[in-house]
XYZ file of C-alpha atoms in Angstrom:
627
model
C -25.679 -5.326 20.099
C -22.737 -7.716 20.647
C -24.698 -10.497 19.338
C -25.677 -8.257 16.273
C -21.747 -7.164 15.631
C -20.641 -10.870 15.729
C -23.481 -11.666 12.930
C -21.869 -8.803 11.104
C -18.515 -9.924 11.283
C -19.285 -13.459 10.932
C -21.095 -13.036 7.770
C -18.678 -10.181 6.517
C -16.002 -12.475 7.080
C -17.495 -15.200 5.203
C -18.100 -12.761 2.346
C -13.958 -12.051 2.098
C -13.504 -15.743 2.120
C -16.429 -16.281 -0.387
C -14.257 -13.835 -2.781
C -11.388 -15.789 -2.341
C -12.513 -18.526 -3.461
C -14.445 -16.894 -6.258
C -10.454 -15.619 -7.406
C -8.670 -18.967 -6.238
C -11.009 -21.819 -7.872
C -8.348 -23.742 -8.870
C -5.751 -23.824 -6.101
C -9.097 -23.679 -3.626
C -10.167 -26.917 -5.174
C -6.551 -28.604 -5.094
C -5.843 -27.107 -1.547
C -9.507 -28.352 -0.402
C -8.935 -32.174 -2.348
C -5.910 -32.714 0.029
C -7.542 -31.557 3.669
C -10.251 -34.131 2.261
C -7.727 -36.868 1.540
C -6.017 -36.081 4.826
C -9.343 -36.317 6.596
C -10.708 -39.553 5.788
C -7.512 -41.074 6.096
C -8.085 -40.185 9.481
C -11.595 -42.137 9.870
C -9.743 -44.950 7.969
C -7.151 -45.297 10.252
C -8.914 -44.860 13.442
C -10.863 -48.304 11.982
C -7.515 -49.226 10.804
C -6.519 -48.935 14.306
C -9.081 -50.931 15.769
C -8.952 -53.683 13.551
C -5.290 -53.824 14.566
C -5.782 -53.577 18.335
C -9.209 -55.812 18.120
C -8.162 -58.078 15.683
C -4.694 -58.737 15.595
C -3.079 -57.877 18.837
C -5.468 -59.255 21.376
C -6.133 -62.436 19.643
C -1.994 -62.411 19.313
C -1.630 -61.948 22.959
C -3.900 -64.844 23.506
C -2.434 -67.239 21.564
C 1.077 -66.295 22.670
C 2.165 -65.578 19.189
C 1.991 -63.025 15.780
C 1.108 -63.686 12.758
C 3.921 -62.874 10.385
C 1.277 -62.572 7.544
C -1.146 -60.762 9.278
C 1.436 -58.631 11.174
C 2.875 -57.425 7.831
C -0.552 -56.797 6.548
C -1.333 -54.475 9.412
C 2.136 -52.554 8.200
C 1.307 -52.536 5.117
C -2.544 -50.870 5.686
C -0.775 -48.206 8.286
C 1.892 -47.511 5.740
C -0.589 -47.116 2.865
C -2.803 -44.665 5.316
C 0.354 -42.476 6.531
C 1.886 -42.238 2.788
C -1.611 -40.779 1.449
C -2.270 -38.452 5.006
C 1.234 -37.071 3.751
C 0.187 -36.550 0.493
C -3.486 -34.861 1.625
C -0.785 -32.364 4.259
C 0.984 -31.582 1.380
C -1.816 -30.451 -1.210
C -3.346 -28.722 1.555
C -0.519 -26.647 2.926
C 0.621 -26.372 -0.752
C -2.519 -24.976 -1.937
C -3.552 -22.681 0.883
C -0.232 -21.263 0.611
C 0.078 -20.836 -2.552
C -3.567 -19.296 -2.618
C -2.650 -17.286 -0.228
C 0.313 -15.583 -1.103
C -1.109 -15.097 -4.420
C -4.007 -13.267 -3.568
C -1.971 -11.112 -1.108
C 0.536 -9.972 -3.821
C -2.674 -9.617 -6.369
C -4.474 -7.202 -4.174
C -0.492 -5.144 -2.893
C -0.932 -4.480 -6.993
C -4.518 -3.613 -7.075
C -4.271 -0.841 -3.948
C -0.816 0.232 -5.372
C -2.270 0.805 -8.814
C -5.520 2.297 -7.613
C -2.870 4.921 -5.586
C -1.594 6.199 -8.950
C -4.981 5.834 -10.159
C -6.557 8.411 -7.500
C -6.131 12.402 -8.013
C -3.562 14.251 -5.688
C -6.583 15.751 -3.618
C -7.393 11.799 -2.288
C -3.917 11.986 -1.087
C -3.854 14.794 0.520
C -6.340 13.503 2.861
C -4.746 10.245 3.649
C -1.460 9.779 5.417
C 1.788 7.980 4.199
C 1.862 5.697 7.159
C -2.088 4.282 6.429
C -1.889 4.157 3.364
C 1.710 1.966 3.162
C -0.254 0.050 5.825
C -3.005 -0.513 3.479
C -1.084 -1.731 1.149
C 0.846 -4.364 3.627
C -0.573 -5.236 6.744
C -3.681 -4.776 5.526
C -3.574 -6.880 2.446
C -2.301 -9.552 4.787
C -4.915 -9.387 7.566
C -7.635 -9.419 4.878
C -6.104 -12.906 3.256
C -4.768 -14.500 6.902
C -7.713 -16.938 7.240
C -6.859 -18.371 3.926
C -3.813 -20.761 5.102
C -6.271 -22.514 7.745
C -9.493 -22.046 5.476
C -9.053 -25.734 3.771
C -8.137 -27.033 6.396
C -11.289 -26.582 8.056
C -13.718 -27.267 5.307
C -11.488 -30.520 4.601
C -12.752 -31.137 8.636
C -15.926 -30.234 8.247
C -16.288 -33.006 5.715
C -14.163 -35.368 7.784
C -16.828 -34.419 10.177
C -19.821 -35.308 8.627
C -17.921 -38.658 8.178
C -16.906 -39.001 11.646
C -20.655 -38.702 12.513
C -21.834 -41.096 10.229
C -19.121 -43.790 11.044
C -20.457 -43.304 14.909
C -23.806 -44.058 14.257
C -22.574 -46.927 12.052
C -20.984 -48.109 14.916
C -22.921 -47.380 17.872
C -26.343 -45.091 18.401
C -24.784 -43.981 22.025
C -21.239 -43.480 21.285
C -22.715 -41.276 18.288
C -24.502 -39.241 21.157
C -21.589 -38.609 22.948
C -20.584 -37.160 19.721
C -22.785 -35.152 18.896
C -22.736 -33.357 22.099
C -19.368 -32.948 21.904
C -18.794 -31.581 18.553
C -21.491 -28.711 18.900
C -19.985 -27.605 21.910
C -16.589 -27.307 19.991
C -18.414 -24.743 17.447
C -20.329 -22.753 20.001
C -17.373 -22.524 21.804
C -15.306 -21.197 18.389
C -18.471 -18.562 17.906
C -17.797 -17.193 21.353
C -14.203 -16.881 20.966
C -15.017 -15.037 17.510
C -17.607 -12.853 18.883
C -14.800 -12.588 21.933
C -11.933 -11.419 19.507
C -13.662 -9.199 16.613
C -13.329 -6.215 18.626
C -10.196 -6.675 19.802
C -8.610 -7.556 16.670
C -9.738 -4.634 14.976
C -8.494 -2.497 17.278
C -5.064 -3.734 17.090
C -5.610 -3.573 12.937
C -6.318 0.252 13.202
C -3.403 0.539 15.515
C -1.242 -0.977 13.286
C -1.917 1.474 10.534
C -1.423 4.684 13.693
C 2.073 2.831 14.570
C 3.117 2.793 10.864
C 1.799 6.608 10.201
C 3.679 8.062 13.315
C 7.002 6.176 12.225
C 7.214 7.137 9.073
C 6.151 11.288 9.315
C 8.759 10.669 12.539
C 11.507 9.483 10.240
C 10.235 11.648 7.063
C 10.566 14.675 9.193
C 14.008 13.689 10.770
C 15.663 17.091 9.816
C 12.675 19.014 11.717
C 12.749 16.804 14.349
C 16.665 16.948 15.346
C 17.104 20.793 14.237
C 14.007 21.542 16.664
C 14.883 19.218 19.389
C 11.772 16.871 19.165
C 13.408 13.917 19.405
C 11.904 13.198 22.697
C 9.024 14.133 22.043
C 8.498 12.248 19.044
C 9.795 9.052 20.260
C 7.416 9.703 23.548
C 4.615 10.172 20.942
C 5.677 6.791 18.967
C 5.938 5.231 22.871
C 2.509 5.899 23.254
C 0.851 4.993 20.428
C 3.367 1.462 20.278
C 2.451 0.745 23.812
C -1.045 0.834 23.017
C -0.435 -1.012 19.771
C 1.013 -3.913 22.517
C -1.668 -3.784 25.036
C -3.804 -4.862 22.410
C -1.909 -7.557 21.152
C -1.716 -8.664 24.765
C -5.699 -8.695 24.803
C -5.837 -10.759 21.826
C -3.146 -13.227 23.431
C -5.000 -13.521 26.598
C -7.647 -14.286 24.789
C -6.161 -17.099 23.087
C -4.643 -18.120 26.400
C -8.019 -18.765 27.595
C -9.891 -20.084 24.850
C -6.788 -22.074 23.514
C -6.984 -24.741 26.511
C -10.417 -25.269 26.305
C -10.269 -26.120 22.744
C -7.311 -28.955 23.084
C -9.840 -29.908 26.918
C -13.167 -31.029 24.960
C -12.207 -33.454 22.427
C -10.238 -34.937 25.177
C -12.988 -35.075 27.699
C -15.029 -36.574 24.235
C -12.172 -39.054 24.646
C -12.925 -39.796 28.481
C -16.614 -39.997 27.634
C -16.241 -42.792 24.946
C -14.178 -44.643 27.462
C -16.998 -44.792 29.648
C -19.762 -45.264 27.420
C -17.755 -47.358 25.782
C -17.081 -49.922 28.252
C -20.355 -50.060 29.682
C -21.498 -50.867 25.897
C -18.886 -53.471 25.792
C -20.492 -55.088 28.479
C -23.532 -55.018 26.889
C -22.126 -56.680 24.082
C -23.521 -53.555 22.289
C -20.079 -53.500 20.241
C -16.768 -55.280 20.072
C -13.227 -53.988 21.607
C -12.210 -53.290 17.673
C -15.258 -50.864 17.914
C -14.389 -49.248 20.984
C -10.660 -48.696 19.942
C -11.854 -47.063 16.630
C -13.994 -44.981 18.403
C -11.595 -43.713 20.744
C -9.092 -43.214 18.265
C -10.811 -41.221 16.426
C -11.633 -38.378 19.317
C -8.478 -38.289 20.093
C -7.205 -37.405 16.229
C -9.986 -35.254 15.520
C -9.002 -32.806 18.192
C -5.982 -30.941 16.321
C -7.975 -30.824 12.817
C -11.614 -29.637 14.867
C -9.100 -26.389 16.323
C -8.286 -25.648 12.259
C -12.208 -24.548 11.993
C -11.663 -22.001 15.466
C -8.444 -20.956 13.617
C -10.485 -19.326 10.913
C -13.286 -18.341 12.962
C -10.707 -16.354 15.189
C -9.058 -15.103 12.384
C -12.250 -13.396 10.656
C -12.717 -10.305 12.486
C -8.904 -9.709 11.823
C -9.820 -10.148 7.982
C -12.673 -8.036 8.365
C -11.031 -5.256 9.788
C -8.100 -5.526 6.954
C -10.672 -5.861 3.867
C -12.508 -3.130 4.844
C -9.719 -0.595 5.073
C -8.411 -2.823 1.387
C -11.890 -1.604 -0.123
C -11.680 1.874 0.818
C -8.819 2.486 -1.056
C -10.312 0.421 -4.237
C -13.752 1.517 -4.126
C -12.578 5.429 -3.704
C -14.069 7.401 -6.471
C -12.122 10.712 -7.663
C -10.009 9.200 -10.861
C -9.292 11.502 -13.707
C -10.027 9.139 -16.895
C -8.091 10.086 -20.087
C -9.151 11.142 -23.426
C -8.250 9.368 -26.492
C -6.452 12.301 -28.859
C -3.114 12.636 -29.296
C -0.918 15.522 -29.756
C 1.612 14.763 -32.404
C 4.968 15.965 -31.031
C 7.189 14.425 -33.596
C 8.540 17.939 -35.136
C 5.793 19.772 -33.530
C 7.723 22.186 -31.928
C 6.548 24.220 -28.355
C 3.387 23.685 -27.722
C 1.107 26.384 -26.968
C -0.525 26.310 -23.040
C -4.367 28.483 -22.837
C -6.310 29.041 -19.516
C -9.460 29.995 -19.879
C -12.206 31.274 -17.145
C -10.747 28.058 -14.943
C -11.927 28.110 -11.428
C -10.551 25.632 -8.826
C -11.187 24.353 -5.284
C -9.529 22.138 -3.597
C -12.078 19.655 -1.870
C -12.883 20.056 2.168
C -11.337 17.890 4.369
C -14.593 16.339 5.795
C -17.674 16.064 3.963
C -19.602 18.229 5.483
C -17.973 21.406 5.122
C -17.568 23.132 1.761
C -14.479 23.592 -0.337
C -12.151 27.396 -0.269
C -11.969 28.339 -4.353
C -8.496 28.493 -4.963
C -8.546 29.622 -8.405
C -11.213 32.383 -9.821
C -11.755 33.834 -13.529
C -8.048 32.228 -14.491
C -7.175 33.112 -18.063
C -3.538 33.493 -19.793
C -1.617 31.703 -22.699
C 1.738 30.318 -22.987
C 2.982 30.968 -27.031
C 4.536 28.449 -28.211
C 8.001 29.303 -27.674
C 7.753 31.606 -25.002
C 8.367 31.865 -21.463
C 5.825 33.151 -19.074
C 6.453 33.912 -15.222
C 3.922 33.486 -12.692
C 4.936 35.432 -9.557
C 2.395 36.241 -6.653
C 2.345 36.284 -2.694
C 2.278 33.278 -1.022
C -1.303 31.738 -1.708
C -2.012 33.128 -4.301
C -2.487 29.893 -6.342
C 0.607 29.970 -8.236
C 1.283 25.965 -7.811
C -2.458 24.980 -8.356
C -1.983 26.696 -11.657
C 1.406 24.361 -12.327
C -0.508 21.560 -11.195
C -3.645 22.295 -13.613
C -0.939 22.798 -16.627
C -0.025 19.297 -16.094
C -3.272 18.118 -14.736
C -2.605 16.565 -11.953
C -5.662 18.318 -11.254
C -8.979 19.090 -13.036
C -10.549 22.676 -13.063
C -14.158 23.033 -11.488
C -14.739 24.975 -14.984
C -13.334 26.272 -17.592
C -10.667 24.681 -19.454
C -6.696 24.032 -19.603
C -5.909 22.650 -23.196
C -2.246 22.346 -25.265
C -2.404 23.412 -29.003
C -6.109 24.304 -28.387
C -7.003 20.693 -27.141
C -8.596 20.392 -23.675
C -6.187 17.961 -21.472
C -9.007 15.910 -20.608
C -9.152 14.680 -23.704
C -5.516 13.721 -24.685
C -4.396 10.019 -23.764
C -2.170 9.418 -20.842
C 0.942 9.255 -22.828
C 0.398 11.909 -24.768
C 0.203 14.370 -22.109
C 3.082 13.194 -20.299
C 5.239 13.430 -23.584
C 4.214 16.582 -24.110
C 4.765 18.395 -20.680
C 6.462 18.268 -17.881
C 6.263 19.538 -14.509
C 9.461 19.723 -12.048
C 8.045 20.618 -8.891
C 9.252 22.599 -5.624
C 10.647 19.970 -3.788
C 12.883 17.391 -6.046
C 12.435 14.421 -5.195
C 15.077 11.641 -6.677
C 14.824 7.753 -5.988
C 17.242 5.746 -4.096
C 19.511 4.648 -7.520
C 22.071 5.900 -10.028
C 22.056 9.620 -11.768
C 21.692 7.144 -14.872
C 18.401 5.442 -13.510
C 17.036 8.883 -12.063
C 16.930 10.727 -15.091
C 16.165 8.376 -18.263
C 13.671 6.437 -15.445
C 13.673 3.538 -18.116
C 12.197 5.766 -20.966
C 12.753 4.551 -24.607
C 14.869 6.033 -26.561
C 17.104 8.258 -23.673
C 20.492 6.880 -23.729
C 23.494 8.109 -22.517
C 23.686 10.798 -24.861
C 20.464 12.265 -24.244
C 21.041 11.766 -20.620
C 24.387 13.776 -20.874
C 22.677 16.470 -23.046
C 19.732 16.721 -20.806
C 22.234 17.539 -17.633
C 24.019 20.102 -19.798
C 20.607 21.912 -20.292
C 19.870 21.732 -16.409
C 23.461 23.204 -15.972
C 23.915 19.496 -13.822
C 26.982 18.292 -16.237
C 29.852 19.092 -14.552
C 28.803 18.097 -11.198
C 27.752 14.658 -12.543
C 31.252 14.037 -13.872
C 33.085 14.662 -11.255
C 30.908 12.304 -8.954
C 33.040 8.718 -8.244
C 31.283 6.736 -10.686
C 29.882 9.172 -13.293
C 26.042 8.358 -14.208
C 26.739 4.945 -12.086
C 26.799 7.031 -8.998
C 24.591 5.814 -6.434
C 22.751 9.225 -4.794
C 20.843 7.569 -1.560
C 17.281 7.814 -0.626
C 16.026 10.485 -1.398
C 19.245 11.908 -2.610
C 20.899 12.566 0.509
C 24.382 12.545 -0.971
C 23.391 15.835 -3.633
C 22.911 18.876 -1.701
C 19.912 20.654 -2.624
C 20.617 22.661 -5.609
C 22.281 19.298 -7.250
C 18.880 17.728 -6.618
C 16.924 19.911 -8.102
C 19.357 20.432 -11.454
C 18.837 16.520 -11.763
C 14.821 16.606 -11.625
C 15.122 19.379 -14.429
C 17.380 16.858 -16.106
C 14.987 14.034 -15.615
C 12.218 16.203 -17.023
C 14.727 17.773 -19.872
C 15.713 14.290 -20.745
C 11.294 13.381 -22.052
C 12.093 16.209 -24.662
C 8.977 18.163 -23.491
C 6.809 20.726 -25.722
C 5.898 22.391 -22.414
C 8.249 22.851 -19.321
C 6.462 23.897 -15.882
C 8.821 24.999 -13.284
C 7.446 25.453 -10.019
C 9.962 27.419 -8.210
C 11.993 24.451 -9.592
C 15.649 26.206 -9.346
C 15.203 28.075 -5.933
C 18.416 26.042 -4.422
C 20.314 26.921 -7.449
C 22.560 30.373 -7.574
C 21.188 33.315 -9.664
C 23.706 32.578 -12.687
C 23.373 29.043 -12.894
C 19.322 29.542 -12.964
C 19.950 32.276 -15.242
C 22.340 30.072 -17.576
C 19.529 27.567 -17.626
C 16.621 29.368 -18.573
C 18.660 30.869 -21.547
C 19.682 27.309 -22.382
C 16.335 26.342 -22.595
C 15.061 29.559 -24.460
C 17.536 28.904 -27.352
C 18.826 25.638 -27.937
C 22.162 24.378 -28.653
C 21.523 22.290 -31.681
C 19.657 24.682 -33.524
C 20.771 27.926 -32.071
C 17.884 30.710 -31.651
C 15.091 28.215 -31.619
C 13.207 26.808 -28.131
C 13.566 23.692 -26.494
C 10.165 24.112 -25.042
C 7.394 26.913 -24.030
C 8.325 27.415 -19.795
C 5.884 28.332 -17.728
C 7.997 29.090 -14.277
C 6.612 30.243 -11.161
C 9.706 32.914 -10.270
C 10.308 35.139 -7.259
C 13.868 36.190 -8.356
C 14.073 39.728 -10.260
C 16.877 38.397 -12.248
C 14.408 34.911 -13.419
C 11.237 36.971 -13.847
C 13.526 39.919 -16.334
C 14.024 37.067 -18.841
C 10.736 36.158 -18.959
C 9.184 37.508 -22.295
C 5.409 38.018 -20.081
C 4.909 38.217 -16.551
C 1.423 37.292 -15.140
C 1.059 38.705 -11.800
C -1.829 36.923 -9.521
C -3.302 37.889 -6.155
C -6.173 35.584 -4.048
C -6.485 33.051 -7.197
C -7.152 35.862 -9.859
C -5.144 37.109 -12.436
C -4.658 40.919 -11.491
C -2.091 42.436 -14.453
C 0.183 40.727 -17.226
C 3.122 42.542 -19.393
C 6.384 42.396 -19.706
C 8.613 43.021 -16.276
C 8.961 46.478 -16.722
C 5.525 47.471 -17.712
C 4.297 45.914 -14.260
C 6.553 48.153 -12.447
C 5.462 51.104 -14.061
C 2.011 49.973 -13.424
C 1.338 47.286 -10.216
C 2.152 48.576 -7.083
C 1.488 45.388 -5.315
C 3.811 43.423 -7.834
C 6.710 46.324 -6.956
C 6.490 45.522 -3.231
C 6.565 41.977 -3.940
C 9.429 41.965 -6.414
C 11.280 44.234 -4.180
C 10.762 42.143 -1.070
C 12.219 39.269 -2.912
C 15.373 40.839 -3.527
C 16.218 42.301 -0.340
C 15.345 38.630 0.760
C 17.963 37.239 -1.704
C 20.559 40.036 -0.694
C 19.932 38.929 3.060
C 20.428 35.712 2.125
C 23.474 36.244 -0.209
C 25.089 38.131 2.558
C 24.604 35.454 5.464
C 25.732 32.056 3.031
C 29.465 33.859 2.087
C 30.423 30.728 1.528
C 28.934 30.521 -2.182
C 29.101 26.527 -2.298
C 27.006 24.004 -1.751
C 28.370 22.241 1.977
C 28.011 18.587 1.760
C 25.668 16.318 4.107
C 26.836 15.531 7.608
C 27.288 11.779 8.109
C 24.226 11.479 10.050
C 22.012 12.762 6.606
C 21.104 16.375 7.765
C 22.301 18.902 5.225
C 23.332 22.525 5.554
C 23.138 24.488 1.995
C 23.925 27.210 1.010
C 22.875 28.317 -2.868
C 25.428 27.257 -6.191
C-alpha cells in the first residue's frame, strides 16, 4: 500500500510539474539552458582541474619552477569556466524564479476568480479560513518544487555527462560511479515515499490553523462578550500545536535523510581515491585522470541533492494542487444570458415570481436537500413597494436572494420586465437591481471609495445625492475628512445604523430599477427608515415619481404601513397578500406576528433611552443603540 501511495504521488507530482512546464515553456527553457551551462562547466572544470594539477603543477614542482605562460593560461581557462558557471546560476535561479512566482500569482487569480465565479450555496459549505488557504498556501505548496525543478533536470543532464566522461576515462572508476549515483536516487525515492504523508498532513493542517484563526478573530465580539477567549485560544493551541508536531516530523525527517545525502557522494569521493590509486599503479590512467575524477565527485554532490529537493518537495505539491483543483474544477456556476434590459429612461422595473420552488443543496451528498421555497408567486409593479414580512424561516431572504439571483430557482421563474434573469447579461442585471443585505458590510477605505466602488459615471455629486436618499448625509459631513474619511475594516468606526445607511448609499448610488432591502434599515430609528422609504417612493428631482420598485423584507408596523402590498409568507409559501390593513382584518397569524414585532420594538425603545448611536470602544466592540 505504501509502495502503491508513493507511485501515486510520484507520478501525481510529476503531472503538476508536467503542467508547469506546459504554462512556463519559455522561462522553463531559459531557466533549464542555464542549470545546463552551469553543469557542464562543472565536468569541464573538474578536467580543467586535472590538467592543472597533472599537468602544470606537478611537472612545476619538479622542475623547481612555473611557467609564467602556462600559469596564466591555467587562469585564464578557470576564469573563463567560473564567469560562464555564474552566468548558468544566474539563468537558472532567474528563470525558476521567475517561473515560479508567475505561476503562483496566475493560479491566486484563477481560484480567486473561480470564488466569484461559484454560487453562494458552494460557499456556504466551505469555510473562510480553507478557502483563503486555498488561495495562498496552497497555491504555493502546489508551485514549491518549481525553484529546484531546473536545477535538477540541468543535473540530470550533467549526469549523463558525468557518466560518459568516466567511462571515457576509466571502465572501473565509471563503476564506482555507477554504484554510487543509483544509490543517491533510491535513496531520494525513500525519502519521498518517507515524506508524502507527512507533508500532507501538515498541508491540511495549515488550511485547519488558518480556518480557526480567522472565525476566532471574525467572531471577536462573540468571543469577548461570552467569555470564550480561553477557550478559543485553547482551541487555536490545539490545533497550532498539532500544526508544529508535524512540521517537526517533516524536519526530523530531513535531519535524517539530509546527512546521508551530503555522506554518499563523499564516500564516492573516498572510493575513487582508492580505486584510483590502485589504477594509477597500474598505469591504467594518469594523476591528471585521477584528479579529474575526484574532482568531479566531490562537485557533483551539492547539484545531485537539487534532484532529492524536488523529489521531497512533491508530495507537498501534491497535497496543495489537489486542494487548488477542487476549487477550479467545482461545478455549480450560474452562466449569464445575453439580453439586456435597457434602463436608460426605463423607469422601475417590474419584479414577477412565478410557481418558483427552491432548495438549498444538502450539506453532504448523500442526504437530500429541505425545499425552502414552494408554489412562490407575487409581482413587484413597477413603481411600487412591496413588503415581505413572515416568521423567522419562512424564506423571506431566499426570496431577496432569488430577486437578485444570487441564486437560481429549482423551477419556475424570477424575470424583470417579463425577462427571465437567466437570460440577462451580467451587467445588465447588476444595473438594474440591487440588493442591500442584512448585515452591511463596508471595505476597509474612504465613504468616497465605499459607495461609488469605482463605478463610471458616480462622482461626487451622485455620491452626495445617493447619501441624502439613504438619510446618510449629514453624518458623512460631519465626519473629519468628509467622503475622505477612512471607516476601518469592516467599518468599525460607523456604528451600526451608519453602516447600513452607507450600503443603501452604495446601492442608491448604481441608480437601480429595482431596490431589495433585506431587513436592510433594522439599525436605523423608525423615522429615519421611515424618511427613507418615502425618499425613495417619490423622488426629489422629479417630485411624485419613483426612484425604483422596493421590494423590503420589513418587521416594523410603521415600514410595512407604507408599503402599497404586503405579501405575508409562512414555511416557504405565500399564505395572503393586500394592503396592511386588509391582512389584519383577515390573517390571524400575520396579526400575532405584526403585533409581536412591536411590543419587541417598544421593549427595545424603552431599554436604549439613550436614542443615539454610542460610538466603538477603543478595543473595536460596539454598543448601539438605534438612530
Amino acid at each position: 500500500m505504501a509502495s502503491r501511495t508513493s507511485r501515486d504521488v510520484l507520478s501525481r507530482g510529476l503531472g503538476v510539474l508536467r503542467q508547469a512546464i506546459r504554462e512556463q515553456p519559455r522561462i522553463f527553457t531559459v531557466a533549464v539552458v542555464g542549470s545546463v551551462l552551469f553543469g557542464g562547466m562543472i565536468i569541464v572544470s573538474a578536467r580543467v582541474v586535472g590538467s592543472v594539477i597533472g599537468d602544470v603543477a606537478l611537472p612545476a614542482i619538479e622542475r623547481g619552477e612555473v611557467g609564467a605562460g602556462t600559469l596564466a593560461l591555467a587562469a585564464t581557462a578557470l576564469f573563463g569556466i567560473s564567469v560562464l558557471r555564474v552566468a548558468g546560476i544566474f539563468g537558472r535561479r532567474l528563470g525558476a524564479g521567475y517561473m515560479q512566482y508567475r505561476l503562483q500569482a496566475s493560479y491566486r487569480r484563477r481560484v480567486t476568480r473561480r470564488y466569484l465565479e461559484l454560487p453562494l450555496s458552494w460557499h456556504h459549505r466551505n469555510s473562510t479560513g480553507t478557502l483563503l488557504s486555498n488561495a495562498n498556501s496552497d497555491v504555493e505548496a502546489a508551485w514549491y518544487p518549481i525553484a529546484p525543478l531546473p536545477f535538477a533536470v540541468g543535473t540530470l543532464v550533467m549526469l549523463v555527462g558525468a557518466i560518459v566522461s568516466l567511462f571515457a576515462t576509466d571502465w572501473a572508476l565509471a563503476l564506482v560511479g555507477l554504484a554510487v549515483f543509483p544509490a543517491l536516487f533510491a535513496l531520494n525515492v525513500v525519502y519521498s515515499r518517507r515524506m508524502a504523508p507527512r507533508q500532507a498532513r501538515a498541508q491540511r493542517l495549515r488550511a485547519e490553523v488558518s480556518g480557526i484563526a480567522h472565525e476566532s478573530f471574525d467572531g471577536a465580539l462573540v468571543v469577548k462578550t461570552m467569555g470564550r477567549e480561553a477557550q478559543e485560544t485553547a482551541r487555536f493551541a490545539g490545533r497550532a500545536g498539532e500544526l508544529r508536531d508535524s512540521l517537526i516530523a517533516v524536519g526530523r525527517l530531513r535531519g535524517i535523510f539530509d546527512p546521508l545525502l551530503e555522506t554518499l557522494p563523499s564516500l564516492g569521493t573516498l572510493a575513487v581515491l582508492v580505486v584510483g590509486a590502485f589504477r594509477l599503479r597500474q598505469g591504467a590512467i594518469s594523476v591528471t585522470e585521477l584528479v579529474s575524477v575526484a574532482f568531479l565527485f566531490t562537485v557533483l554532490a551539492f547539484p545531485v541533492r537539487a534532484i532529492g529537493w524536488v523529489l521531497a518537495e512533491l508530495p507537498r505539491s501534491v497535497a496543495g494542487w489537489d486542494r487548488v483543483r477542487r476549487v477550479l474544477d467545482a461545478t455549480g456556476e450560474m452562466p449569464y444570458g445575453q439580453r439586456v434590459l435597457d434602463a436608460a429612461g426605463a423607469g422601475p422595473a417590474t419584479l414577477t415570481f412565478s410557481d418558483v420552488h427552491f432548495s438549498y443543496p444538502p450539506a453532504e451528498a448523500h442526504q437530500t436537500g429541505a425545499q425552502v421555497l414552494g408554489e412562490v408567486g407575487f409581482t413587484v409593479p413597477a413603481g411600487r413597494t412591496v413588503a415581505l414580512v413572515g416568521p423567522t424561516g419562512a424564506g423571506k431572504s431566499t426570496i431577496a436572494s432569488l430577486a437578485v439571483r444570487l441564486v437560481d430557482p429549482d423551477s419556475g421563474t424570477v424575470s424583470l420586465d417579463g425577462v427571465d434573469v437567466r437570460e440577462l447579461t451580467a451587467a445588465s442585471l447588476a444595473g438594474t437591481v440591487a440588493l442591500v443585505a442584512q448585515v452591511p458590510f463596508v471595505f476597509d477605505d474612504t465613504v468616497r471609495a465605499n459607495i461609488a466602488l469605482d463605478r463610471q459615471g458616480i462622482d461626487d455629486e451622485a455620491v452626495w445625492a445617493a447619501l441624502r436618499l439613504a438619510e446618510a448625509d449629514g453624518f458623512v459631513a460631519a465626519l473629519p475628512d468628509g467622503l475622505d474619511t477612512m471607516v476601518g475594516e469592516r467599518g468599525t468606526s460607523l456604528s451600526g445604523g451608519q453602516r447600513q445607511r452607507l450600503t443603501l448609499a452604495r446601492a442608491l448610488a448604481g441608480r437601480p430599477r429595482l431596490l431589495v432591502l433585506d431587513d436592510a434599515t433594522s439599525a436605523v430609528d423608525p423615522r429615519v427608515e421611515a424618511a427613507i422609504l418615502a425618499g425613495l417612493r417619490s423622488s426629489t428631482a422629479e417630485p411624485g415619481v419613483p426612484v425604483a420598485s422596493i421590494l423590503v423584507v420589513a418587521y416594523r408596523r410603521a415600514t410595512i404601513a407604507l408599503a402599497d402590498e404586503v405579501i405575508y409568507v409562512e414555511q416557504g409559501r405565500v399564505i395572503a397578500r393586500g394592503t396592511h390593513t386588509e391582512l389584519l382584518a383577515t390573517v390571524p397569524g400575520y396579526v400575532d406576528l405584526v403585533t409581536a414585532y412591536e411590543q419587541a420594538e417598544v421593549d427595545r425603545a424603552q431599554e436604549s433611552s439613550y436614542g443615539d448611536d454610542v460610538a466603538p470602544l477603543p478595543s473595536g466592540l460596539e454598543i448601539e443603540v438605534d438612530r
